[in-house]
Short mmCIF file of C-alpha atoms in Angstrom, two decimals:
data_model
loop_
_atom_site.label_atom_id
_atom_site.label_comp_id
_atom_site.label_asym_id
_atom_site.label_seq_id
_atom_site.Cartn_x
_atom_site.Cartn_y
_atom_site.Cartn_z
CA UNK N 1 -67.10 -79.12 93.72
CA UNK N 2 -67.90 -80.21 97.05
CA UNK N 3 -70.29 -78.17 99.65
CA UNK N 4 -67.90 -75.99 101.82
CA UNK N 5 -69.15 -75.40 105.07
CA UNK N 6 -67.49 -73.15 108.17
CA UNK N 7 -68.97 -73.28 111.86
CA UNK N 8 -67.52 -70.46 113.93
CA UNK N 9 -68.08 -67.96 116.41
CA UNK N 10 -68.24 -64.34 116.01
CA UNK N 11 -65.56 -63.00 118.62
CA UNK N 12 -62.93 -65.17 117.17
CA UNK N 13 -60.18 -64.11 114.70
CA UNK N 14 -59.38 -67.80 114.56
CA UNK N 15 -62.77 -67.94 112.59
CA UNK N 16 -62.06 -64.59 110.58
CA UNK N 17 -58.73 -66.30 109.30
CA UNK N 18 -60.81 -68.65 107.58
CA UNK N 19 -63.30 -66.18 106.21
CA UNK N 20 -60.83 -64.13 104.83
CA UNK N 21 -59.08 -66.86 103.16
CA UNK N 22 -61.74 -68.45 101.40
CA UNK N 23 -63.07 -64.21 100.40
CA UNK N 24 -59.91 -63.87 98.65
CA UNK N 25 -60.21 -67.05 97.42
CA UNK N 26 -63.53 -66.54 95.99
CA UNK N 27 -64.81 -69.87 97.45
CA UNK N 28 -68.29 -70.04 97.88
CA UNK N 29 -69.17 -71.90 101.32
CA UNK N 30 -72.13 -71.56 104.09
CA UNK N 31 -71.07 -70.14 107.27
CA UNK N 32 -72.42 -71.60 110.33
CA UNK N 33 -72.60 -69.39 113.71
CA UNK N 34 -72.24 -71.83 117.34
CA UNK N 35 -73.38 -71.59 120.12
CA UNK N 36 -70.28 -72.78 122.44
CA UNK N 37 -72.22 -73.08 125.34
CA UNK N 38 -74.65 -75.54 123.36
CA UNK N 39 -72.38 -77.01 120.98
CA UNK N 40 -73.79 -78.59 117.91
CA UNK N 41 -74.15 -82.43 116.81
CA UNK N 42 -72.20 -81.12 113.59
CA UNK N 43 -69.15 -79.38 115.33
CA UNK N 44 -68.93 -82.73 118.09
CA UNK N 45 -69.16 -85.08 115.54
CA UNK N 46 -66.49 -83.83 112.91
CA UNK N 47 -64.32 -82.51 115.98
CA UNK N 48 -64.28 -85.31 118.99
CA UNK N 49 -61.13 -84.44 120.09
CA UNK N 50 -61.07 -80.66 120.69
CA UNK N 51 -64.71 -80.00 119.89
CA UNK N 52 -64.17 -76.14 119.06
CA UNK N 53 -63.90 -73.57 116.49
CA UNK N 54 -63.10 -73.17 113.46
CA UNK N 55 -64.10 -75.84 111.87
CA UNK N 56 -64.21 -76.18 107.70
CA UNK N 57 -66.14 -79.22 106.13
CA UNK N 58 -65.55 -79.85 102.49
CA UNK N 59 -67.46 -82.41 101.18
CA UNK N 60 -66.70 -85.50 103.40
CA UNK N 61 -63.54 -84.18 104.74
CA UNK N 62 -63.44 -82.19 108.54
CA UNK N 63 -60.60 -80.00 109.23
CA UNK N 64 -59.82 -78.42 112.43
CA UNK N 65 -57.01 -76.05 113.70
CA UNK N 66 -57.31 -72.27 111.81
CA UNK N 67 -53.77 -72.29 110.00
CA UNK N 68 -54.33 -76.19 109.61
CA UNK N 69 -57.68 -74.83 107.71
CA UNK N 70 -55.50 -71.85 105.53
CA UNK N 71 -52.94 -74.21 104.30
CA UNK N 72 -55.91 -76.73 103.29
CA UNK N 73 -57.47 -74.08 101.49
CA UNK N 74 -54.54 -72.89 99.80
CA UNK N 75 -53.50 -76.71 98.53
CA UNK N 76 -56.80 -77.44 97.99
CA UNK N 77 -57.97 -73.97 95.74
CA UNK N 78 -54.60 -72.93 94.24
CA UNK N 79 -56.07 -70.04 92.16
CA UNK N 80 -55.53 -66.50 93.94
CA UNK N 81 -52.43 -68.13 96.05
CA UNK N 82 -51.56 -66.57 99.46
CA UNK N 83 -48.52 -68.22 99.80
CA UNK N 84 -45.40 -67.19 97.63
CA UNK N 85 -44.05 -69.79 94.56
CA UNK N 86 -41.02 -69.71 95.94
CA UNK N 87 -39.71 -72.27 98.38
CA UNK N 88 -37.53 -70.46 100.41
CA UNK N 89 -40.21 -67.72 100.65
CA UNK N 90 -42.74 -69.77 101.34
CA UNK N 91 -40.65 -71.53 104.40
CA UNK N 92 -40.39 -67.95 105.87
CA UNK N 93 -43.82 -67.08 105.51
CA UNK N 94 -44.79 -70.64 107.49
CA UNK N 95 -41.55 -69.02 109.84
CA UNK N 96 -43.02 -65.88 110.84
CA UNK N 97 -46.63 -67.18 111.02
CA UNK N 98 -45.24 -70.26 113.54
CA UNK N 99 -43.41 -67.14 115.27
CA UNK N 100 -46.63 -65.28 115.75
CA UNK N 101 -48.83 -68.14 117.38
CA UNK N 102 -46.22 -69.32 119.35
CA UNK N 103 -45.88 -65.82 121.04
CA UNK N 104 -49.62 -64.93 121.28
CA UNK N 105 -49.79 -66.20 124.80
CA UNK N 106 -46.91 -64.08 126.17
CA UNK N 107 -47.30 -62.48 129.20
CA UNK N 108 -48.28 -58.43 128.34
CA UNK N 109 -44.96 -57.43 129.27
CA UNK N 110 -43.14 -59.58 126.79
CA UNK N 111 -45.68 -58.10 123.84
CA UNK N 112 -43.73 -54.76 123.13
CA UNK N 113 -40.27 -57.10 122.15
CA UNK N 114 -42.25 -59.38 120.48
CA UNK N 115 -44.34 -56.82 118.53
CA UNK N 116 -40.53 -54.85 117.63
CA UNK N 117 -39.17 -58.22 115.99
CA UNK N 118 -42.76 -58.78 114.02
CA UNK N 119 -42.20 -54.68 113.01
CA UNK N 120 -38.28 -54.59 112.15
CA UNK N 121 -37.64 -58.30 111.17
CA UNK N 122 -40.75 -59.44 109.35
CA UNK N 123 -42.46 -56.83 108.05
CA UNK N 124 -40.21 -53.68 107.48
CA UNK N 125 -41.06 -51.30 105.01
CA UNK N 126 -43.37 -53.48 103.00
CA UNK N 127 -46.92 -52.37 102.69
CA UNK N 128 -47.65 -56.23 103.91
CA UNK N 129 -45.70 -58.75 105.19
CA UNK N 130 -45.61 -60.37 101.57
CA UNK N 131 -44.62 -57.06 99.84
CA UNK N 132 -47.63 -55.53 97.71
CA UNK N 133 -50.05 -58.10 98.21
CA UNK N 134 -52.01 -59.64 101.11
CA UNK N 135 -50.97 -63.09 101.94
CA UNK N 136 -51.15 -65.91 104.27
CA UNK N 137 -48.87 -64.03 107.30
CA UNK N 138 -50.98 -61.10 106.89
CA UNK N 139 -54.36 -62.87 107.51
CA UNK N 140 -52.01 -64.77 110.60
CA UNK N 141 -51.51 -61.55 112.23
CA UNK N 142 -54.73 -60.25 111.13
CA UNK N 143 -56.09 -60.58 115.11
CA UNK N 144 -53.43 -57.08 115.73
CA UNK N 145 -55.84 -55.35 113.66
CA UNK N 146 -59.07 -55.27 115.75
CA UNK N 147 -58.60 -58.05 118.55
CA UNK N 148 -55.34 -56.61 120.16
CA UNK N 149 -57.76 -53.57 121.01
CA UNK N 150 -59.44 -55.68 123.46
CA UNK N 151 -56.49 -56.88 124.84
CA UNK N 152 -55.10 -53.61 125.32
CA UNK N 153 -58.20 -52.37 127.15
CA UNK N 154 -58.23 -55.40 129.45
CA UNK N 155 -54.00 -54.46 130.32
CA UNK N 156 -55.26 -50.66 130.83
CA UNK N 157 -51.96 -49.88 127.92
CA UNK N 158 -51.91 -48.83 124.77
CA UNK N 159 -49.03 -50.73 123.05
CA UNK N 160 -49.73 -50.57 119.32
CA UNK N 161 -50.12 -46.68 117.90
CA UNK N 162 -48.37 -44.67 115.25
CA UNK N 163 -45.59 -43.26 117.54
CA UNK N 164 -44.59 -46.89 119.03
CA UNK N 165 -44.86 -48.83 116.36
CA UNK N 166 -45.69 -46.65 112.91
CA UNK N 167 -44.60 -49.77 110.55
CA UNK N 168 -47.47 -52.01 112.08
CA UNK N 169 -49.97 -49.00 112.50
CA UNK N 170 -49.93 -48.24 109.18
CA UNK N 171 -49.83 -52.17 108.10
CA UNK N 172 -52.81 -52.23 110.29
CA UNK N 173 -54.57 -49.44 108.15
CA UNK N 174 -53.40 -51.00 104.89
CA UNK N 175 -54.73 -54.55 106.08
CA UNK N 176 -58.11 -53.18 107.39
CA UNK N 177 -58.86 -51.05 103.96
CA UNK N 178 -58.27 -54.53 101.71
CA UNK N 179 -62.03 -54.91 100.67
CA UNK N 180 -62.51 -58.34 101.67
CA UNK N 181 -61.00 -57.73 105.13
CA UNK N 182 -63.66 -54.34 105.64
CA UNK N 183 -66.28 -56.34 104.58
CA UNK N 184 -65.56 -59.24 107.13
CA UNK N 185 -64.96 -57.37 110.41
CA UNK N 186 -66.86 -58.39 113.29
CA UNK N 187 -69.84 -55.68 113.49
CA UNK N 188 -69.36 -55.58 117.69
CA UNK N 189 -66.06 -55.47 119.46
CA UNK N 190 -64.78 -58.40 120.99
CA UNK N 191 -63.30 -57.12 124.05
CA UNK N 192 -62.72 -58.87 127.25
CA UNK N 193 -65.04 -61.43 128.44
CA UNK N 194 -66.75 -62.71 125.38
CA UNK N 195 -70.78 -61.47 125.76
CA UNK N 196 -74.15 -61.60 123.82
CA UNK N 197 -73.77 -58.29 122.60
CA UNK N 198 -73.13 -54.55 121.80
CA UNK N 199 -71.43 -52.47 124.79
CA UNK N 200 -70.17 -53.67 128.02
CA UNK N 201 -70.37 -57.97 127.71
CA UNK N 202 -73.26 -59.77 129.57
CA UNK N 203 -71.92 -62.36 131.61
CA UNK N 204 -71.80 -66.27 130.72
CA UNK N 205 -70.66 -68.00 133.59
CA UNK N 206 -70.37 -67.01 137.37
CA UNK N 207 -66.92 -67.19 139.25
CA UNK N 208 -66.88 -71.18 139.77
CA UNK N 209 -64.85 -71.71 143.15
CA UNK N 210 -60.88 -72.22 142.89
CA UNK N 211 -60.88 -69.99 139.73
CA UNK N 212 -59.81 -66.76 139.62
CA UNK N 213 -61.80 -64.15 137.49
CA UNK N 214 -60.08 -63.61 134.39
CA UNK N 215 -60.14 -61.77 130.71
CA UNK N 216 -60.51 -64.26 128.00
CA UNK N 217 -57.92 -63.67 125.53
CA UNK N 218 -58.91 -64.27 121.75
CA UNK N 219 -56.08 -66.67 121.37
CA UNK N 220 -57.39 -68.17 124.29
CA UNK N 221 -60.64 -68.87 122.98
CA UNK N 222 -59.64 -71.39 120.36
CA UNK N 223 -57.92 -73.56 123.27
CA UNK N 224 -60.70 -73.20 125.70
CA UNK N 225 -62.81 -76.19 124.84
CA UNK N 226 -65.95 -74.74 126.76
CA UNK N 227 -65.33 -71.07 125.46
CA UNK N 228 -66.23 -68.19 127.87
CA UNK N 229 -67.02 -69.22 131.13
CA UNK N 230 -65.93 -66.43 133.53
CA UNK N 231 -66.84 -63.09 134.19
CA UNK N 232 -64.75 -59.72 133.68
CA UNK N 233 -62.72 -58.64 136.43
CA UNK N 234 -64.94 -55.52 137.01
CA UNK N 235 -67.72 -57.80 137.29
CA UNK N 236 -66.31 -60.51 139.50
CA UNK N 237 -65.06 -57.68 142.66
CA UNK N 238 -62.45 -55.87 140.50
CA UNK N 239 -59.64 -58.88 140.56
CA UNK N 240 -57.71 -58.76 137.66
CA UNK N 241 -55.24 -60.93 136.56
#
């Protein structure tokens, strides 16, 4: 089998979707940490275009995009599927994943509606979004888990808890106590403005003129071709967005 190689940054879900994937997989690849300030030759040269994170090689073969990279995988390596045998399910698993990254940049105040449909419409009573098992919409959403945290300490709200939403709490629990997933959590939090480590982030950037401080958003990160390059609204005079 060809060498399997992922370059990735640690604050990313995008990057965690792909290391999940290939866990439950049980593909063996080399991970590769970047520096997106100081991008490799290897992540510029198989990604021209958008020249960011993830990024799988397999053999010859680049592939950019995260849920480009899962359904890749899951073509590619068909043993331990994520995605259902059946066609209709598997057209409304690729529905509620498309659903969930089209609505991750939504203003905050849009989030509650948009987290009710993901509770009442997709998920339901299930255990996950697939019924007993993990699957491909499950590792989509997997940012909720431990991302959305950061998000919701940026805001100053606390959206997601057992009394708002107890279907996706408890999915949440469910999804963080699968092995693989515990094993493959970020060790530091990635909240607001991405940093070099533990605690309160260091800055990366100073406030360039014309741009307004700002939080960077994990979903933000994978379409931000220079990654972090602002400071936190406490740092920057206490302007948030």
């Amino acid at each position: 089998m060809a060498g399997v190689k992922l370059l990735g940054f640690w604050a990313t879900s995008f990057a965690y979707r792909v290391i999940w994937t290939l866990k439950l997989k049980g593909i063996n690849y080399e991970y590769i940490e970047e520096d997106l300030h100081n991008k490799s030759q290897l992540l510029l040269h198989h990604n021209p275009v958008h020249k960011k994170v993830p990024l799988l090689l397999h053999g010859d073969k680049a592939v950019a995009e995260s849920l480009v990279i899962l359904e890749y995988i899951e073509e590619t390596w068909p043993e331990n599927p994520l995605l259902p045998t059946d066609a209709y399910e598997r057209a409304m698993t690729r529905f509620w994943i498309n659903f969930g990254e089209s609505n991750q940049e939504k203003a905050i105040k849009e989030t509650v509606e948009i987290l009710k449909i993901i509770e009442e419409q997709s998920l339901g009573d299930k255990k996950f979004f697939g019924g007993e098992a993990i699957g491909l919409v499950d590792i989509a959403f997997g940012w909720l888990a431990y991302w959305f945290e950061g998000i919701e300490e940026a805001v100053g709200t606390k959206l997601l808890n057992s009394t708002t939403f107890p279907r996706l709490h408890a999915w949440i629990q469910n999804f963080k106590q699968v092995p693989v997933i515990k094993e493959n959590l970020p060790d530091r939090p990635a909240h607001g403005a991405l940093g070099h480590g533990y605690g309160d982030p260091e800055p990366l950037g100073e406030c360039r003129q014309g741009f307004e401080p700002t939080v960077l958003k994990d979903w933000q990160l994978e379409n931000h071709s220079d990654g972090c390059v602002r400071k936190t609204p406490r740092q920057c005079g206490n302007r948030g967005i």
